[in-house]
Amino acid sequence: RSSWLLLAPLLAPPVPVLTAPPCSLCPKGAHRFQWIGNLVPEFGISSSHVKVLSSPAEFYELLKVQIKSAKQRVVMASLYLGTGHLEQELVDCLEETLEKSLQAKGPSSLRVSILLDYTRGSRGRKNSRTMLIPLLQRFPEQVRVSLFHTPNLRGLLRLLIPERFNETIGLQHIKIYLFDDNVILSGANLSDLYFTNRQDRYVLLQDSPEIADFFTELVDAIGDVSLQLQRDDTVQMMEGMVHPYQGDKVAYCEIANRRVMEVISSARTRQELLHAKTFHSSQQGSSSLSQPGSGDVKPEPDTWIYPLIQMKPFGIQIDEMVTETLLTEAERDARIYLTTGYFNLTQAYMDLILGTRAEYRILLASPEVNGFFGAKGVAGAIPAAYVYIEHQFYSEVCGLHQEERVRLQEYCRAGWTFHAKGLWLYLAGSDLPCLTLIGSPNFGYRSVHRDLEAQVAIVTENKALQQQLHQEQEQLYLCSGVVSSATFEQPNRYVKLWVKLVTPLIKNFF
């Protein structure tokens, strides 16, 4: 009985935040997705600056190389930093780079900013905080570590919910890894599994100062409303800032909303001015722009990057609006490949998939490659809960006779776990995708309503980059099998009655 009393506050539905829907798709301007620029800044770049990575090892090696070569800034946002030797190697790279910057002539201009989640980063005696404190102690003027604490975990709820379970209330889930003007977008955390045998997605945007500036400002904004890690392992808020769980919740969320929206609107203004300048130059006969202060010619953009932010606790739901519009407006015979490590789609996303015209290929984790497979205690039943959710959705698909249009596929790879998320959009009649979404959201209730999330929409007209994205999709889907009725008759798909009963009550928390 006491366990149900503890769960009671978790089961209360959140207060919905209403916003106006975005405009519909239209073939206006350079490409048909330019409407996204009505909501967020549009960054036009050359496809030659975009590189799609495929493996955790490649991701890890790139992180180390980028840290070692950084001169001005290192900005890393993640759920947490692990405590193993691979993670220590990353910290050592940071220390080496900071040390080198101090030895250079003149004052060091290198700044390191790290944003993690407070609850996940504080778990256990050895944790993300203890890994980073030596950097704070040695380089206090150059290193900032911010720990975001959700404003929804407060009061009696904060006191009663034990460690690990308190993470269900809300997290800092954004994954951005930024080095000078190079940005790595991913869903991967800074942990050894994500560097070895946990499959995710990774895209490098090279020499993209405007995009790097935007994400630096975004991480700074969230950092400003987060707890600041001190050299003695205590935390404190910046002076004059409302505390996330001790202060007034409404006031805190309003300040956070204002800080993040200022970043988005100021970047939009900057990009619109840049677009106007580019248009004016082209009208005068210049076919390309020169970089300010250099003789290098900047090629015409053939690829556009749109940052999509989702922070429902602060009333920001841009990613949700864009994703729903993409699903709604996808034409007949278009194909959408959607992947998530945790198949727990919101009701709105499920309704759109089942009620629209495009073909869907949805890739999810088989129980054996679910990150919770083999976990101790209650967490060990989570893969079975996902099987139950998957079976319910598959039954709906079959009930509507949509098996050909909406196909589920399960990723299965011996010795690996699966964490990739995002989508690829193929227009009708096209063999290559023109748009992909990549970042931290899982398309589930938590991503939409509880956590801080960010991803980007990459729209490209370049065939070589489209081919890269297509190969990325194919590589992931090749490690999968198609789900059928027989899938759920296998012994490892048996779901205990108590899991079936509890899943509807707790599905919004994992």
Coordinates of C-alpha atoms in Angstrom, one line a residue:
R1 CA 0.0 0.0 0.0
S2 CA 2.8 2.4 0.9
S3 CA 4.4 1.8 -2.5
W4 CA 1.2 3.0 -4.2
L5 CA 1.1 6.1 -2.0
L6 CA 4.6 6.9 -3.2
L7 CA 3.5 6.5 -6.8
A8 CA 0.4 8.6 -6.4
P9 CA 2.1 12.0 -7.2
L10 CA 3.7 10.5 -10.3
L11 CA 0.4 9.4 -11.8
A12 CA -1.2 12.9 -11.8
P13 CA -1.3 14.1 -15.5
P14 CA 0.7 17.3 -16.3
V15 CA -1.1 20.5 -17.1
P16 CA -1.2 20.8 -20.9
V17 CA 0.4 23.8 -22.6
L18 CA -1.5 25.2 -25.5
T19 CA 0.2 26.8 -28.4
A20 CA -0.8 27.7 -32.0
P21 CA 0.0 25.1 -34.7
P22 CA 2.7 26.0 -37.3
C23 CA 1.8 26.6 -40.9
S24 CA 1.4 23.7 -43.3
L25 CA 4.0 22.4 -45.7
C26 CA 4.3 24.5 -48.8
P27 CA 6.7 24.4 -51.8
K28 CA 7.9 28.0 -51.1
G29 CA 11.4 29.3 -51.4
A30 CA 14.5 27.1 -51.7
H31 CA 12.8 24.0 -50.5
R32 CA 9.4 22.7 -49.3
F33 CA 10.4 22.6 -45.6
Q34 CA 11.3 26.3 -45.3
W35 CA 8.2 26.8 -43.2
I36 CA 10.3 25.4 -40.2
G37 CA 12.2 28.7 -40.4
N38 CA 9.0 30.5 -39.2
L39 CA 9.6 28.9 -35.8
V40 CA 13.4 28.6 -35.4
P41 CA 16.6 30.0 -37.0
E42 CA 17.5 28.6 -40.4
F43 CA 21.2 27.9 -41.0
G44 CA 22.2 27.4 -44.7
I45 CA 25.5 25.5 -45.1
S46 CA 27.3 23.5 -47.7
S47 CA 26.7 19.7 -47.6
S48 CA 30.5 19.3 -47.7
H49 CA 30.5 20.4 -44.0
V50 CA 28.3 17.5 -43.0
K51 CA 29.7 14.1 -42.1
V52 CA 27.5 11.2 -40.9
L53 CA 29.3 8.8 -38.5
S54 CA 28.2 5.2 -38.1
S55 CA 29.8 3.6 -35.0
P56 CA 30.3 4.3 -31.3
A57 CA 34.1 3.9 -31.7
E58 CA 34.2 6.5 -34.4
F59 CA 32.1 8.9 -32.2
Y60 CA 34.5 8.4 -29.2
E61 CA 37.7 8.9 -31.3
L62 CA 36.2 12.1 -32.8
L63 CA 35.4 13.4 -29.3
K64 CA 39.0 13.0 -28.3
V65 CA 40.4 14.5 -31.5
Q66 CA 38.1 17.5 -31.2
I67 CA 38.8 18.2 -27.6
K68 CA 42.6 18.1 -28.2
S69 CA 42.3 20.5 -31.1
A70 CA 39.9 23.0 -29.5
K71 CA 41.3 26.6 -29.0
Q72 CA 38.3 28.7 -28.1
R73 CA 35.5 26.6 -26.6
V74 CA 34.4 23.2 -25.6
V75 CA 30.7 22.9 -24.9
M76 CA 29.2 19.5 -24.0
A77 CA 25.6 18.8 -23.0
S78 CA 24.7 15.3 -22.0
L79 CA 22.5 13.4 -19.5
Y80 CA 25.6 12.3 -17.6
L81 CA 29.3 11.5 -17.7
G82 CA 30.2 7.9 -16.8
T83 CA 32.9 6.9 -14.4
G84 CA 34.9 4.3 -16.3
H85 CA 38.4 4.5 -17.8
L86 CA 37.1 5.6 -21.2
E87 CA 35.3 8.6 -19.6
Q88 CA 38.4 9.3 -17.6
E89 CA 40.4 9.5 -20.8
L90 CA 38.0 12.2 -22.1
V91 CA 38.5 14.2 -18.8
D92 CA 42.3 13.7 -19.3
C93 CA 42.0 15.1 -22.8
L94 CA 40.2 18.2 -21.4
E95 CA 42.8 18.6 -18.8
E96 CA 45.6 18.4 -21.3
T97 CA 44.0 20.9 -23.6
L98 CA 43.3 23.3 -20.8
E99 CA 46.9 23.0 -19.6
K100 CA 48.2 23.7 -23.1
S101 CA 46.0 26.8 -23.3
L102 CA 47.6 28.1 -20.1
Q103 CA 51.1 27.6 -21.5
A104 CA 50.4 29.6 -24.6
K105 CA 51.4 33.3 -24.7
G106 CA 48.9 35.7 -23.3
P107 CA 45.7 35.0 -21.4
S108 CA 44.0 31.7 -22.3
S109 CA 40.8 32.1 -24.3
L110 CA 39.7 28.5 -24.0
R111 CA 36.4 28.0 -22.1
V112 CA 34.9 24.6 -21.2
S113 CA 31.2 24.5 -20.4
I114 CA 29.6 21.2 -19.4
L115 CA 25.8 20.7 -18.8
L116 CA 24.5 17.5 -17.2
D117 CA 21.4 16.4 -15.3
Y118 CA 21.6 16.9 -11.6
T119 CA 19.8 13.6 -10.5
R120 CA 21.6 11.4 -13.0
G121 CA 24.9 13.1 -12.6
S122 CA 24.8 12.8 -8.8
R123 CA 23.9 9.1 -8.6
G124 CA 26.2 7.0 -6.4
R125 CA 29.4 7.9 -4.5
K126 CA 31.5 8.0 -7.7
N127 CA 29.6 10.0 -10.3
S128 CA 29.7 12.7 -12.9
R129 CA 30.4 15.3 -10.3
T130 CA 33.4 13.6 -8.8
M131 CA 34.8 13.0 -12.3
L132 CA 34.8 16.7 -13.1
I133 CA 35.7 18.3 -9.8
P134 CA 39.5 18.0 -10.5
L135 CA 39.0 20.2 -13.6
L136 CA 37.1 22.8 -11.6
Q137 CA 39.8 22.8 -8.9
R138 CA 42.6 23.2 -11.3
F139 CA 41.0 25.6 -13.9
P140 CA 38.4 27.6 -11.9
E141 CA 38.4 30.5 -14.4
Q142 CA 38.0 28.4 -17.5
V143 CA 35.6 25.5 -16.5
R144 CA 31.9 25.6 -15.8
V145 CA 29.8 22.6 -14.8
S146 CA 26.1 23.1 -14.7
L147 CA 23.6 20.6 -13.3
F148 CA 20.0 21.0 -14.4
H149 CA 17.4 20.1 -11.8
T150 CA 13.8 19.8 -13.1
P151 CA 11.4 22.2 -11.3
N152 CA 8.9 19.4 -11.1
L153 CA 10.9 17.4 -8.5
R154 CA 10.3 19.4 -5.4
G155 CA 8.8 19.4 -1.9
L156 CA 7.6 16.1 -0.5
L157 CA 8.0 14.4 -3.9
R158 CA 11.7 15.1 -3.8
L159 CA 12.1 13.8 -0.3
L160 CA 10.1 10.6 -0.8
I161 CA 11.3 9.3 -4.2
P162 CA 14.5 7.4 -3.9
E163 CA 17.6 7.8 -6.1
R164 CA 17.2 6.4 -9.7
F165 CA 13.4 6.7 -9.5
N166 CA 13.6 10.5 -9.0
E167 CA 14.9 10.6 -12.6
T168 CA 11.5 9.7 -13.9
I169 CA 10.1 13.1 -13.1
G170 CA 12.2 15.0 -15.6
L171 CA 15.8 15.3 -17.0
Q172 CA 18.3 17.3 -18.9
H173 CA 18.4 15.0 -21.9
I174 CA 20.0 17.2 -24.6
K175 CA 23.2 15.8 -26.3
I176 CA 25.4 18.4 -27.9
Y177 CA 29.2 18.2 -28.3
L178 CA 30.7 21.3 -29.6
F179 CA 34.4 22.3 -30.2
D180 CA 35.2 25.7 -31.6
D181 CA 33.0 25.9 -34.7
N182 CA 32.5 22.1 -35.1
V183 CA 29.3 20.5 -33.7
I184 CA 28.5 16.9 -33.1
L185 CA 24.7 16.1 -32.9
S186 CA 23.8 12.8 -31.4
G187 CA 21.5 10.9 -29.0
A188 CA 24.6 9.3 -27.3
N189 CA 25.6 10.1 -23.7
L190 CA 29.2 10.4 -22.4
S191 CA 29.5 6.8 -21.1
D192 CA 31.6 3.8 -22.1
L193 CA 28.7 1.8 -23.5
Y194 CA 28.0 4.7 -26.0
F195 CA 31.7 4.5 -27.0
T196 CA 31.8 0.7 -27.6
N197 CA 28.7 -1.4 -28.2
R198 CA 25.6 0.9 -27.8
Q199 CA 24.3 1.8 -31.3
D200 CA 23.3 5.5 -31.7
R201 CA 23.4 8.1 -34.4
Y202 CA 26.0 10.9 -34.9
V203 CA 26.4 13.8 -37.3
L204 CA 29.3 16.2 -37.5
L205 CA 28.8 19.7 -38.7
Q206 CA 32.2 21.2 -39.5
D207 CA 33.2 24.8 -39.7
S208 CA 29.7 26.1 -38.9
P209 CA 30.2 29.1 -36.6
E210 CA 26.6 30.3 -36.6
I211 CA 25.3 26.9 -35.6
A212 CA 28.0 26.5 -32.9
D213 CA 27.2 30.0 -31.6
F214 CA 23.5 29.0 -31.3
F215 CA 24.1 25.8 -29.4
T216 CA 26.7 27.6 -27.2
E217 CA 24.1 30.2 -26.3
L218 CA 21.4 27.5 -25.7
V219 CA 23.6 25.5 -23.3
D220 CA 24.6 28.8 -21.6
A221 CA 20.9 29.6 -21.2
I222 CA 20.1 26.3 -19.6
G223 CA 23.3 26.4 -17.6
D224 CA 22.2 29.8 -16.2
V225 CA 19.0 28.3 -14.7
S226 CA 20.9 25.2 -13.4
L227 CA 22.8 24.5 -10.2
Q228 CA 26.5 25.3 -10.5
L229 CA 28.9 22.7 -9.3
Q230 CA 31.5 24.0 -6.9
R231 CA 35.1 22.8 -6.2
D232 CA 34.0 21.2 -2.9
D233 CA 31.2 19.2 -4.5
T234 CA 28.5 21.5 -3.3
V235 CA 26.1 23.3 -5.7
Q236 CA 24.7 26.8 -5.8
M237 CA 22.5 28.9 -8.1
M238 CA 23.9 32.0 -9.9
E239 CA 23.3 35.2 -8.0
G240 CA 19.8 36.6 -8.5
M241 CA 18.5 33.4 -10.1
V242 CA 15.3 31.6 -8.9
H243 CA 16.1 28.1 -7.4
P244 CA 14.6 25.2 -9.4
Y245 CA 13.1 23.3 -6.5
Q246 CA 13.2 25.7 -3.5
G247 CA 12.0 28.8 -5.3
D248 CA 8.7 29.7 -6.9
K249 CA 8.0 27.2 -9.7
V250 CA 6.1 29.5 -11.9
A251 CA 8.7 32.3 -11.6
Y252 CA 11.5 29.8 -12.3
C253 CA 9.8 28.4 -15.4
E254 CA 9.0 31.9 -16.8
I255 CA 12.7 32.9 -16.4
A256 CA 13.8 29.7 -18.1
N257 CA 11.3 30.1 -20.9
R258 CA 12.4 33.7 -21.5
R259 CA 16.2 32.8 -21.5
V260 CA 15.7 30.0 -24.0
M261 CA 13.3 31.8 -26.3
E262 CA 15.7 34.8 -26.3
V263 CA 18.4 32.5 -27.7
I264 CA 16.0 31.2 -30.4
S265 CA 14.6 34.6 -31.4
S266 CA 18.0 36.4 -31.5
A267 CA 19.5 33.7 -33.7
R268 CA 16.4 33.9 -36.0
T269 CA 17.0 37.7 -36.3
R270 CA 20.7 37.2 -37.0
Q271 CA 20.0 34.6 -39.7
E272 CA 17.3 36.7 -41.4
L273 CA 19.7 39.6 -41.6
L274 CA 22.3 37.3 -43.1
H275 CA 19.7 35.9 -45.6
A276 CA 18.8 39.5 -46.6
K277 CA 22.4 40.4 -47.0
T278 CA 23.0 37.3 -49.1
F279 CA 19.9 38.0 -51.3
H280 CA 21.0 41.7 -51.8
S281 CA 24.5 40.5 -52.8
S282 CA 23.1 38.0 -55.3
Q283 CA 20.8 40.7 -56.8
Q284 CA 23.9 42.7 -57.5
G285 CA 25.4 39.8 -59.4
S286 CA 27.5 38.2 -56.7
S287 CA 26.9 34.4 -56.8
S288 CA 28.7 33.7 -53.5
L289 CA 29.5 35.3 -50.2
S290 CA 32.9 35.9 -48.8
Q291 CA 33.6 35.1 -45.2
P292 CA 34.1 38.4 -43.2
G293 CA 37.7 39.1 -42.8
S294 CA 39.0 36.4 -45.2
G295 CA 39.5 35.8 -48.8
D296 CA 37.8 32.4 -48.8
V297 CA 34.7 32.1 -50.9
K298 CA 31.7 30.6 -49.1
P299 CA 29.8 28.2 -51.3
E300 CA 26.0 28.6 -51.9
P301 CA 24.1 26.5 -49.3
D302 CA 22.5 23.3 -50.4
T303 CA 21.7 22.1 -46.9
W304 CA 19.7 23.7 -44.2
I305 CA 19.9 23.1 -40.4
Y306 CA 16.9 23.8 -38.2
P307 CA 17.4 23.4 -34.4
L308 CA 14.2 22.0 -32.8
I309 CA 13.8 22.6 -29.0
Q310 CA 11.4 20.8 -26.7
M311 CA 11.1 21.9 -23.1
K312 CA 7.5 21.4 -22.0
P313 CA 8.2 22.2 -18.4
F314 CA 9.1 25.7 -19.7
G315 CA 6.2 25.8 -22.1
I316 CA 8.4 25.3 -25.2
Q317 CA 7.2 22.7 -27.7
I318 CA 8.8 23.5 -31.0
D319 CA 10.1 20.0 -31.7
E320 CA 6.6 18.5 -31.0
M321 CA 4.9 21.0 -33.4
V322 CA 7.4 20.4 -36.2
T323 CA 7.3 16.6 -35.8
E324 CA 3.5 16.5 -35.8
T325 CA 3.4 18.7 -38.9
L326 CA 5.9 16.4 -40.8
L327 CA 3.8 13.3 -39.9
T328 CA 0.6 15.1 -40.8
E329 CA 1.7 16.5 -44.1
A330 CA 3.7 13.5 -45.5
E331 CA 2.1 12.7 -48.8
R332 CA 0.9 9.4 -50.1
D333 CA 3.7 7.1 -51.2
A334 CA 6.2 9.1 -49.2
R335 CA 8.2 6.9 -46.8
I336 CA 9.2 7.7 -43.3
Y337 CA 11.8 5.7 -41.5
L338 CA 11.4 6.4 -37.7
T339 CA 13.6 4.8 -35.1
T340 CA 13.6 4.9 -31.3
G341 CA 15.5 2.9 -28.7
Y342 CA 12.4 3.0 -26.5
F343 CA 9.2 2.4 -28.3
N344 CA 6.6 4.4 -26.3
L345 CA 5.1 6.9 -28.8
T346 CA 2.8 9.6 -27.6
Q347 CA -0.9 9.0 -28.4
A348 CA -0.7 12.0 -30.8
Y349 CA 2.2 10.5 -32.8
M350 CA 0.5 7.1 -32.9
D351 CA -2.8 8.6 -34.1
L352 CA -0.9 10.5 -36.9
I353 CA 1.0 7.4 -38.0
L354 CA -2.2 5.3 -38.1
G355 CA -4.3 8.0 -39.7
T356 CA -2.1 9.5 -42.4
R357 CA -1.0 8.4 -45.9
A358 CA 2.7 7.9 -45.9
E359 CA 4.4 4.5 -45.5
Y360 CA 6.2 4.0 -42.2
R361 CA 9.1 1.7 -41.3
I362 CA 9.5 1.9 -37.5
L363 CA 12.7 0.5 -36.0
L364 CA 12.8 -0.3 -32.3
A365 CA 14.8 -2.4 -29.9
S366 CA 14.2 -6.1 -29.5
P367 CA 14.0 -7.0 -25.7
E368 CA 17.6 -8.3 -25.8
V369 CA 19.1 -5.0 -27.0
N370 CA 17.0 -2.8 -24.8
G371 CA 19.2 -0.8 -22.4
F372 CA 17.2 -2.2 -19.4
F373 CA 17.6 -5.8 -20.4
G374 CA 18.9 -7.8 -17.5
A375 CA 18.6 -4.9 -15.0
K376 CA 18.0 -5.7 -11.3
G377 CA 14.7 -5.1 -9.5
V378 CA 11.8 -3.3 -11.1
A379 CA 13.9 -1.9 -14.0
G380 CA 14.4 -5.5 -15.2
A381 CA 10.7 -5.6 -16.2
I382 CA 10.9 -2.5 -18.4
P383 CA 11.8 -4.4 -21.6
A384 CA 8.7 -6.5 -21.0
A385 CA 6.6 -3.3 -20.7
Y386 CA 8.0 -2.1 -24.0
V387 CA 7.0 -5.5 -25.6
Y388 CA 3.5 -5.0 -24.2
I389 CA 3.3 -1.5 -25.7
E390 CA 4.7 -2.7 -29.0
H391 CA 2.2 -5.6 -29.1
Q392 CA -0.7 -3.2 -28.4
F393 CA 0.4 -0.9 -31.2
Y394 CA 0.9 -3.8 -33.6
S395 CA -2.6 -5.0 -32.8
E396 CA -4.0 -1.6 -33.7
V397 CA -2.1 -1.6 -37.0
C398 CA -3.5 -5.1 -37.8
G399 CA -7.0 -4.1 -36.7
L400 CA -6.9 -1.2 -39.2
H401 CA -5.5 -3.5 -41.9
Q402 CA -2.4 -1.2 -42.2
E403 CA 0.3 -3.9 -42.0
E404 CA 1.7 -3.1 -45.5
R405 CA 1.7 0.7 -44.9
V406 CA 3.0 0.6 -41.2
R407 CA 5.7 -1.9 -40.6
L408 CA 7.5 -2.5 -37.3
Q409 CA 11.1 -3.8 -37.3
E410 CA 13.2 -4.9 -34.3
Y411 CA 16.9 -4.2 -34.1
C412 CA 18.8 -7.2 -32.9
R413 CA 22.6 -7.5 -32.8
A414 CA 24.5 -9.9 -30.5
G415 CA 26.4 -8.2 -27.7
W416 CA 25.0 -4.7 -28.5
T417 CA 22.3 -2.4 -27.2
F418 CA 20.2 0.0 -29.3
H419 CA 19.7 3.7 -28.6
A420 CA 19.3 5.3 -32.1
K421 CA 16.5 7.7 -32.6
G422 CA 15.3 10.1 -35.3
L423 CA 13.6 9.8 -38.7
W424 CA 14.4 10.0 -42.4
L425 CA 11.8 11.3 -44.9
Y426 CA 11.8 10.1 -48.5
L427 CA 9.4 12.1 -50.8
A428 CA 7.1 10.1 -53.1
G429 CA 9.1 8.6 -56.0
S430 CA 12.5 9.3 -54.4
D431 CA 15.1 6.7 -53.5
L432 CA 17.0 9.0 -51.2
P433 CA 15.9 11.0 -48.1
C434 CA 15.8 14.8 -48.3
L435 CA 15.2 15.4 -44.6
T436 CA 16.4 13.7 -41.3
L437 CA 15.8 14.5 -37.7
I438 CA 18.7 13.7 -35.3
G439 CA 19.2 14.4 -31.6
S440 CA 17.9 13.4 -28.2
P441 CA 14.1 12.9 -28.4
N442 CA 12.7 9.4 -28.4
F443 CA 9.2 10.4 -29.6
G444 CA 7.7 9.2 -26.3
Y445 CA 5.7 10.9 -23.6
R446 CA 8.9 11.7 -21.6
S447 CA 10.5 13.4 -24.5
V448 CA 7.5 15.5 -25.2
H449 CA 6.3 16.4 -21.7
R450 CA 9.0 15.9 -19.1
D451 CA 12.6 16.2 -20.3
L452 CA 14.7 19.0 -21.9
E453 CA 15.3 17.8 -25.5
A454 CA 16.9 19.2 -28.7
Q455 CA 17.4 17.8 -32.2
V456 CA 17.9 19.3 -35.6
A457 CA 16.1 18.9 -38.9
I458 CA 18.7 18.5 -41.7
V459 CA 17.2 19.3 -45.1
T460 CA 19.5 18.8 -48.1
E461 CA 19.3 19.0 -51.9
N462 CA 22.8 17.4 -52.2
K463 CA 22.7 13.9 -53.6
A464 CA 26.0 12.9 -51.9
L465 CA 24.7 13.9 -48.5
Q466 CA 21.3 12.3 -49.2
Q467 CA 23.3 9.1 -50.0
Q468 CA 25.2 9.3 -46.7
L469 CA 21.9 9.6 -44.8
H470 CA 20.4 6.7 -46.9
Q471 CA 23.3 4.5 -46.1
E472 CA 23.0 5.4 -42.4
Q473 CA 19.4 4.3 -42.4
E474 CA 20.1 1.1 -44.4
Q475 CA 22.9 0.1 -42.0
L476 CA 20.6 0.4 -39.0
Y477 CA 17.7 -1.4 -40.6
L478 CA 19.8 -4.2 -42.0
C479 CA 20.3 -5.4 -38.4
S480 CA 16.6 -5.9 -37.9
G481 CA 13.8 -8.3 -38.5
V482 CA 10.2 -7.5 -39.4
V483 CA 7.6 -7.9 -36.6
S484 CA 4.7 -10.2 -37.2
S485 CA 2.1 -12.0 -35.1
A486 CA 4.5 -14.8 -34.6
T487 CA 7.0 -12.4 -33.0
F488 CA 4.8 -12.1 -29.9
E489 CA 4.3 -15.9 -29.6
Q490 CA 8.0 -16.4 -28.8
P491 CA 8.8 -17.5 -25.2
N492 CA 10.9 -14.4 -24.6
R493 CA 7.9 -12.2 -25.4
Y494 CA 5.8 -13.5 -22.5
V495 CA 4.6 -10.5 -20.5
K496 CA 3.6 -11.2 -16.9
L497 CA 0.1 -10.1 -15.8
W498 CA 1.4 -7.6 -13.2
V499 CA 3.5 -5.9 -15.9
K500 CA 0.4 -5.6 -18.2
L501 CA -1.6 -4.1 -15.3
V502 CA 1.1 -1.6 -14.2
T503 CA 2.3 -0.5 -17.7
P504 CA -0.6 1.9 -18.4
L505 CA 0.0 3.6 -15.1
I506 CA 3.7 4.1 -15.4
K507 CA 4.4 4.2 -19.2
N508 CA 4.7 8.0 -19.1
F509 CA 7.8 7.8 -16.8
F510 CA 10.2 5.6 -18.8

